[in-house]
Amino acid sequence: MPRRKTQSKESSSARLISSIAITLDVFLLLFAVAVIVVGVYLVLIHVISTLSVALPSTDFWIYIPYLLMIFGVLRFLTSIVGIISFSSKSRGGFYPYCGALMLLFLIQALFVGLPMWYQGEITNQLRSHMEERIRFYGGEAATNDESVFFNYIQTTWSCCGIDGHQDYKFVKWVYDKESTLSIPTLGSVDRYFPASCCKYYTENPPTVSTLSDGKWGITPIEIVNCYKNNPNANPPATHDEGCYLKLRGILKENMSLICAVAMATEILTVLEFIFGCVLTSMRSPK
């Protein structure tokens, strides 16, 4: 009788652990799908490749979407194996499952460490990279990487230049008069900052694809108020806040978010590993 009671208790404990582990694996499976979708989305909209132009450690950014997709697929497959193993309580299934968890633990450790390292890179190098790239700005219709970068961040994040519109006075596009535009009621205006600094375009910002293809057309009548005080900016029609502080803040927030999510999944991975080891030991012959 005592032996039967012991076996019954072990069976109940095994069922409880299996139920918790299966629930955890289902949650992580859904998380894996979300990670894959985010990775595919980032590749399709080309935002990462656009931002990487002026950011420290370009290669780090270019590979992020693909790393997310690879991690998502591994996480998805591991969760499937885990659900099957915990459902069938098969010892044979727990060995590859625990091995996959160890691999995922190492990959997730990268997503914890790299963002922490990159926050230092942002602080030390972001400004110098932006100062170097703004010199190659070529206007609203230009399709070179630097022009697409600044037009995108200025319309998307409501900012202008690095510290403000005055940064453009050192840009060839301005001092070679390539920026000159005929604007209704103002005549021929030698513009000292691009139309992407005008608040009019913040409500309907151009996509990266539109900018990259050179299909973003500005309508002079829509930006009259933006250039009334030319060469000075004309708030509230013009963004007068620089992009450096905004971009630095957004990048640091996202790095902190990635780090936090990676640490949370590390903890869940450890729990999965423990559950797998416990059930394997319960199924082992005494």
Tab-separated table of C-alpha atoms in Angstrom:
chain	number	residue	atom	x	y	z
A	1	MET	CA	0.000	0.000	0.000
A	2	PRO	CA	2.694	2.615	0.852
A	3	ARG	CA	4.335	1.899	-2.483
A	4	ARG	CA	1.048	2.459	-4.354
A	5	LYS	CA	0.504	5.742	-2.514
A	6	THR	CA	4.025	6.845	-3.416
A	7	GLN	CA	3.445	5.961	-7.077
A	8	SER	CA	0.114	7.798	-7.015
A	9	LYS	CA	1.758	10.926	-5.582
A	10	GLU	CA	4.516	10.756	-8.187
A	11	SER	CA	1.919	10.356	-10.934
A	12	SER	CA	-0.036	13.378	-9.673
A	13	SER	CA	3.143	15.458	-9.458
A	14	ALA	CA	4.140	14.389	-12.966
A	15	ARG	CA	0.718	15.380	-14.344
A	16	LEU	CA	0.914	18.790	-12.620
A	17	ILE	CA	4.437	19.468	-13.898
A	18	SER	CA	3.442	18.352	-17.406
A	19	SER	CA	0.396	20.647	-17.412
A	20	ILE	CA	2.456	23.656	-16.296
A	21	ALA	CA	5.210	22.862	-18.812
A	22	ILE	CA	2.750	22.426	-21.699
A	23	THR	CA	1.106	25.765	-20.860
A	24	LEU	CA	4.530	27.386	-20.782
A	25	ASP	CA	5.488	25.832	-24.120
A	26	VAL	CA	2.239	26.979	-25.746
A	27	PHE	CA	2.915	30.530	-24.557
A	28	LEU	CA	6.488	30.412	-25.881
A	29	LEU	CA	5.269	28.923	-29.166
A	30	LEU	CA	2.996	31.957	-29.645
A	31	PHE	CA	5.912	34.182	-28.657
A	32	ALA	CA	8.048	32.470	-31.323
A	33	VAL	CA	5.417	33.166	-33.986
A	34	ALA	CA	5.374	36.844	-32.946
A	35	VAL	CA	9.188	37.025	-33.175
A	36	ILE	CA	9.143	35.505	-36.688
A	37	VAL	CA	6.455	37.968	-37.811
A	38	VAL	CA	8.457	40.916	-36.439
A	39	GLY	CA	11.604	39.712	-38.235
A	40	VAL	CA	9.783	39.298	-41.569
A	41	TYR	CA	8.093	42.683	-41.134
A	42	LEU	CA	11.418	44.446	-40.489
A	43	VAL	CA	12.896	42.902	-43.642
A	44	LEU	CA	9.903	43.853	-45.799
A	45	ILE	CA	9.678	47.512	-44.760
A	46	HIS	CA	13.474	48.068	-44.967
A	47	VAL	CA	13.500	50.232	-41.824
A	48	ILE	CA	16.499	48.479	-40.262
A	49	SER	CA	18.630	48.802	-43.404
A	50	THR	CA	17.672	52.488	-43.622
A	51	LEU	CA	18.536	53.247	-40.001
A	52	SER	CA	21.762	51.266	-40.155
A	53	VAL	CA	23.225	53.840	-42.577
A	54	ALA	CA	23.979	56.345	-39.817
A	55	LEU	CA	24.123	54.076	-36.781
A	56	PRO	CA	27.192	52.667	-35.010
A	57	SER	CA	28.078	49.050	-35.873
A	58	THR	CA	26.120	48.819	-39.128
A	59	ASP	CA	26.434	45.017	-39.407
A	60	PHE	CA	24.823	44.611	-35.988
A	61	TRP	CA	21.631	46.190	-37.302
A	62	ILE	CA	21.539	44.574	-40.718
A	63	TYR	CA	21.476	41.057	-39.252
A	64	ILE	CA	18.942	41.688	-36.458
A	65	PRO	CA	15.799	40.753	-38.499
A	66	TYR	CA	17.429	37.516	-39.679
A	67	LEU	CA	18.623	36.631	-36.180
A	68	LEU	CA	15.084	37.187	-34.932
A	69	MET	CA	13.670	34.864	-37.602
A	70	ILE	CA	16.248	32.136	-36.901
A	71	PHE	CA	15.636	32.397	-33.173
A	72	GLY	CA	11.859	32.356	-33.720
A	73	VAL	CA	12.014	29.189	-35.828
A	74	LEU	CA	14.236	27.395	-33.257
A	75	ARG	CA	11.980	28.534	-30.436
A	76	PHE	CA	8.874	27.338	-32.353
A	77	LEU	CA	10.313	23.896	-33.091
A	78	THR	CA	11.563	23.491	-29.516
A	79	SER	CA	8.123	24.337	-28.134
A	80	ILE	CA	6.518	21.768	-30.465
A	81	VAL	CA	8.949	19.076	-29.271
A	82	GLY	CA	8.299	20.119	-25.671
A	83	ILE	CA	4.505	19.938	-26.013
A	84	ILE	CA	4.740	16.454	-27.572
A	85	SER	CA	7.245	15.241	-24.964
A	86	PHE	CA	5.316	16.545	-21.958
A	87	SER	CA	2.029	15.226	-23.377
A	88	SER	CA	3.380	11.707	-23.978
A	89	LYS	CA	5.793	11.834	-21.016
A	90	SER	CA	8.339	10.120	-23.230
A	91	ARG	CA	11.894	10.067	-21.866
A	92	GLY	CA	13.218	9.809	-25.418
A	93	GLY	CA	11.667	13.153	-26.336
A	94	PHE	CA	13.099	15.003	-23.344
A	95	TYR	CA	16.746	14.507	-24.361
A	96	PRO	CA	16.593	16.463	-27.661
A	97	TYR	CA	14.235	18.932	-25.982
A	98	CYS	CA	16.691	19.713	-23.188
A	99	GLY	CA	19.534	19.936	-25.730
A	100	ALA	CA	17.558	22.454	-27.788
A	101	LEU	CA	16.830	24.455	-24.641
A	102	MET	CA	20.547	24.713	-23.901
A	103	LEU	CA	21.152	26.050	-27.423
A	104	LEU	CA	18.310	28.565	-27.044
A	105	PHE	CA	19.725	29.665	-23.705
A	106	LEU	CA	23.011	30.590	-25.389
A	107	ILE	CA	21.259	32.440	-28.251
A	108	GLN	CA	19.069	34.369	-25.834
A	109	ALA	CA	22.170	35.295	-23.844
A	110	LEU	CA	23.362	37.134	-26.969
A	111	PHE	CA	20.107	39.118	-27.048
A	112	VAL	CA	20.765	40.070	-23.426
A	113	GLY	CA	24.429	40.994	-23.853
A	114	LEU	CA	24.436	42.711	-27.267
A	115	PRO	CA	21.807	45.377	-26.421
A	116	MET	CA	23.666	46.192	-23.195
A	117	TRP	CA	26.897	46.615	-25.177
A	118	TYR	CA	25.180	48.594	-27.934
A	119	GLN	CA	23.792	51.189	-25.537
A	120	GLY	CA	27.388	52.238	-24.923
A	121	GLU	CA	28.007	52.400	-28.677
A	122	ILE	CA	24.977	54.680	-29.071
A	123	THR	CA	26.270	57.070	-26.404
A	124	ASN	CA	29.799	57.171	-27.802
A	125	GLN	CA	29.325	57.135	-31.563
A	126	LEU	CA	25.794	58.037	-32.687
A	127	ARG	CA	26.386	61.801	-32.919
A	128	SER	CA	29.616	61.487	-34.911
A	129	HIS	CA	27.987	59.036	-37.331
A	130	MET	CA	25.047	61.403	-37.914
A	131	GLU	CA	27.372	64.393	-38.388
A	132	GLU	CA	29.323	62.453	-40.989
A	133	ARG	CA	26.222	61.304	-42.889
A	134	ILE	CA	24.273	64.577	-42.997
A	135	ARG	CA	26.941	66.068	-45.288
A	136	PHE	CA	25.705	63.736	-48.056
A	137	TYR	CA	22.067	64.805	-47.816
A	138	GLY	CA	20.811	65.493	-51.364
A	139	GLY	CA	17.196	66.630	-51.031
A	140	GLU	CA	13.704	65.201	-50.830
A	141	ALA	CA	13.875	63.350	-54.154
A	142	ALA	CA	17.409	61.995	-53.652
A	143	THR	CA	17.641	58.215	-53.271
A	144	ASN	CA	21.091	57.887	-51.719
A	145	ASP	CA	21.101	56.181	-48.309
A	146	GLU	CA	21.854	59.341	-46.325
A	147	SER	CA	18.990	61.315	-47.871
A	148	VAL	CA	16.529	58.480	-47.301
A	149	PHE	CA	17.723	58.173	-43.694
A	150	PHE	CA	17.235	61.840	-42.777
A	151	ASN	CA	13.978	62.262	-44.690
A	152	TYR	CA	12.602	59.157	-42.976
A	153	ILE	CA	13.550	59.982	-39.383
A	154	GLN	CA	12.530	63.659	-39.752
A	155	THR	CA	9.029	62.881	-41.028
A	156	THR	CA	8.538	59.853	-38.773
A	157	TRP	CA	9.873	61.237	-35.486
A	158	SER	CA	9.083	64.941	-35.920
A	159	CYS	CA	12.603	66.351	-35.795
A	160	CYS	CA	15.075	68.238	-37.960
A	161	GLY	CA	18.811	67.828	-38.484
A	162	ILE	CA	21.033	66.604	-35.669
A	163	ASP	CA	20.532	69.355	-33.106
A	164	GLY	CA	18.192	71.492	-35.222
A	165	HIS	CA	17.556	72.922	-38.690
A	166	GLN	CA	20.796	74.945	-38.537
A	167	ASP	CA	22.837	71.766	-39.147
A	168	TYR	CA	21.904	71.898	-42.837
A	169	LYS	CA	23.841	75.102	-43.485
A	170	PHE	CA	26.989	72.956	-43.713
A	171	VAL	CA	25.416	70.631	-46.305
A	172	LYS	CA	26.343	70.877	-50.000
A	173	TRP	CA	22.652	70.709	-50.940
A	174	VAL	CA	22.194	74.091	-49.223
A	175	TYR	CA	25.366	76.045	-49.980
A	176	ASP	CA	25.329	74.983	-53.664
A	177	LYS	CA	21.740	76.312	-53.916
A	178	GLU	CA	20.389	72.892	-54.916
A	179	SER	CA	17.703	73.466	-52.293
A	180	THR	CA	16.201	76.496	-54.099
A	181	LEU	CA	12.467	76.075	-54.663
A	182	SER	CA	9.712	78.263	-56.100
A	183	ILE	CA	7.037	78.578	-53.418
A	184	PRO	CA	3.677	80.373	-53.971
A	185	THR	CA	3.514	83.845	-52.314
A	186	LEU	CA	7.205	83.575	-51.386
A	187	GLY	CA	8.773	83.328	-54.837
A	188	SER	CA	12.131	81.641	-55.343
A	189	VAL	CA	13.368	80.560	-51.920
A	190	ASP	CA	16.914	79.444	-51.127
A	191	ARG	CA	15.868	76.893	-48.541
A	192	TYR	CA	18.143	76.208	-45.567
A	193	PHE	CA	16.466	72.964	-44.463
A	194	PRO	CA	14.458	70.248	-46.267
A	195	ALA	CA	10.693	69.851	-46.480
A	196	SER	CA	10.963	66.725	-44.330
A	197	CYS	CA	11.458	69.181	-41.431
A	198	CYS	CA	8.002	70.647	-42.114
A	199	LYS	CA	5.212	69.495	-39.810
A	200	TYR	CA	2.824	69.152	-42.747
A	201	TYR	CA	4.453	65.839	-43.711
A	202	THR	CA	4.425	64.377	-40.207
A	203	GLU	CA	0.739	63.483	-40.435
A	204	ASN	CA	1.300	61.404	-43.592
A	205	PRO	CA	4.999	60.511	-43.613
A	206	PRO	CA	6.445	58.789	-46.689
A	207	THR	CA	7.398	55.131	-46.419
A	208	VAL	CA	10.963	53.919	-46.764
A	209	SER	CA	10.082	52.356	-50.138
A	210	THR	CA	8.662	55.646	-51.429
A	211	LEU	CA	11.819	57.497	-50.379
A	212	SER	CA	14.177	54.814	-51.722
A	213	ASP	CA	12.422	54.817	-55.099
A	214	GLY	CA	12.584	58.622	-55.339
A	215	LYS	CA	8.788	58.855	-55.533
A	216	TRP	CA	8.252	61.287	-52.687
A	217	GLY	CA	7.027	64.484	-54.298
A	218	ILE	CA	6.653	67.656	-52.250
A	219	THR	CA	4.022	70.242	-53.172
A	220	PRO	CA	5.327	73.820	-52.665
A	221	ILE	CA	1.912	75.250	-51.777
A	222	GLU	CA	1.688	72.834	-48.835
A	223	ILE	CA	4.870	74.129	-47.189
A	224	VAL	CA	4.462	77.895	-47.512
A	225	ASN	CA	4.211	78.416	-43.741
A	226	CYS	CA	7.289	76.269	-43.201
A	227	TYR	CA	9.565	78.760	-44.995
A	228	LYS	CA	7.987	82.120	-44.113
A	229	ASN	CA	10.889	83.035	-41.829
A	230	ASN	CA	13.562	81.652	-44.133
A	231	PRO	CA	16.425	81.037	-43.413
A	232	ASN	CA	15.172	80.450	-39.873
A	233	ALA	CA	12.700	77.730	-38.944
A	234	ASN	CA	9.092	78.774	-38.421
A	235	PRO	CA	7.542	76.896	-35.490
A	236	PRO	CA	4.891	75.560	-35.199
A	237	ALA	CA	5.014	74.850	-38.952
A	238	THR	CA	8.574	73.514	-38.691
A	239	HIS	CA	10.220	70.944	-36.442
A	240	ASP	CA	12.906	72.774	-34.521
A	241	GLU	CA	14.007	69.873	-32.312
A	242	GLY	CA	17.048	67.906	-33.437
A	243	CYS	CA	16.913	64.199	-34.284
A	244	TYR	CA	19.975	63.140	-32.295
A	245	LEU	CA	18.378	63.152	-28.846
A	246	LYS	CA	15.152	61.614	-30.162
A	247	LEU	CA	16.926	58.843	-32.038
A	248	ARG	CA	19.249	58.142	-29.103
A	249	GLY	CA	16.275	57.874	-26.734
A	250	ILE	CA	14.310	55.595	-29.077
A	251	LEU	CA	17.301	53.310	-29.653
A	252	LYS	CA	18.081	53.032	-25.943
A	253	GLU	CA	14.436	52.267	-25.126
A	254	ASN	CA	14.363	49.527	-27.755
A	255	MET	CA	17.683	48.080	-26.594
A	256	SER	CA	16.358	47.989	-23.015
A	257	LEU	CA	13.142	46.314	-24.224
A	258	ILE	CA	15.039	43.644	-26.190
A	259	CYS	CA	17.268	43.010	-23.173
A	260	ALA	CA	14.277	42.692	-20.804
A	261	VAL	CA	12.385	40.326	-23.134
A	262	ALA	CA	15.519	38.196	-23.625
A	263	MET	CA	16.077	37.971	-19.857
A	264	ALA	CA	12.446	36.937	-19.311
A	265	THR	CA	12.709	34.202	-21.948
A	266	GLU	CA	15.984	33.065	-20.358
A	267	ILE	CA	14.156	32.527	-17.055
A	268	LEU	CA	11.323	30.640	-18.811
A	269	THR	CA	13.875	28.511	-20.679
A	270	VAL	CA	15.535	27.556	-17.381
A	271	LEU	CA	12.116	26.576	-15.967
A	272	GLU	CA	11.422	24.432	-19.044
A	273	PHE	CA	14.792	22.740	-18.631
A	274	ILE	CA	14.096	22.031	-14.937
A	275	PHE	CA	10.652	20.598	-15.728
A	276	GLY	CA	12.163	18.364	-18.415
A	277	CYS	CA	14.901	17.101	-16.081
A	278	VAL	CA	12.427	16.446	-13.256
A	279	LEU	CA	10.080	14.444	-15.469
A	280	THR	CA	13.001	12.521	-16.976
A	281	SER	CA	14.160	11.521	-13.498
A	282	MET	CA	10.603	10.476	-12.566
A	283	ARG	CA	10.437	8.215	-15.611
A	284	SER	CA	13.855	6.705	-14.938
A	285	PRO	CA	13.893	3.114	-13.611
A	286	LYS	CA	14.424	2.958	-9.834
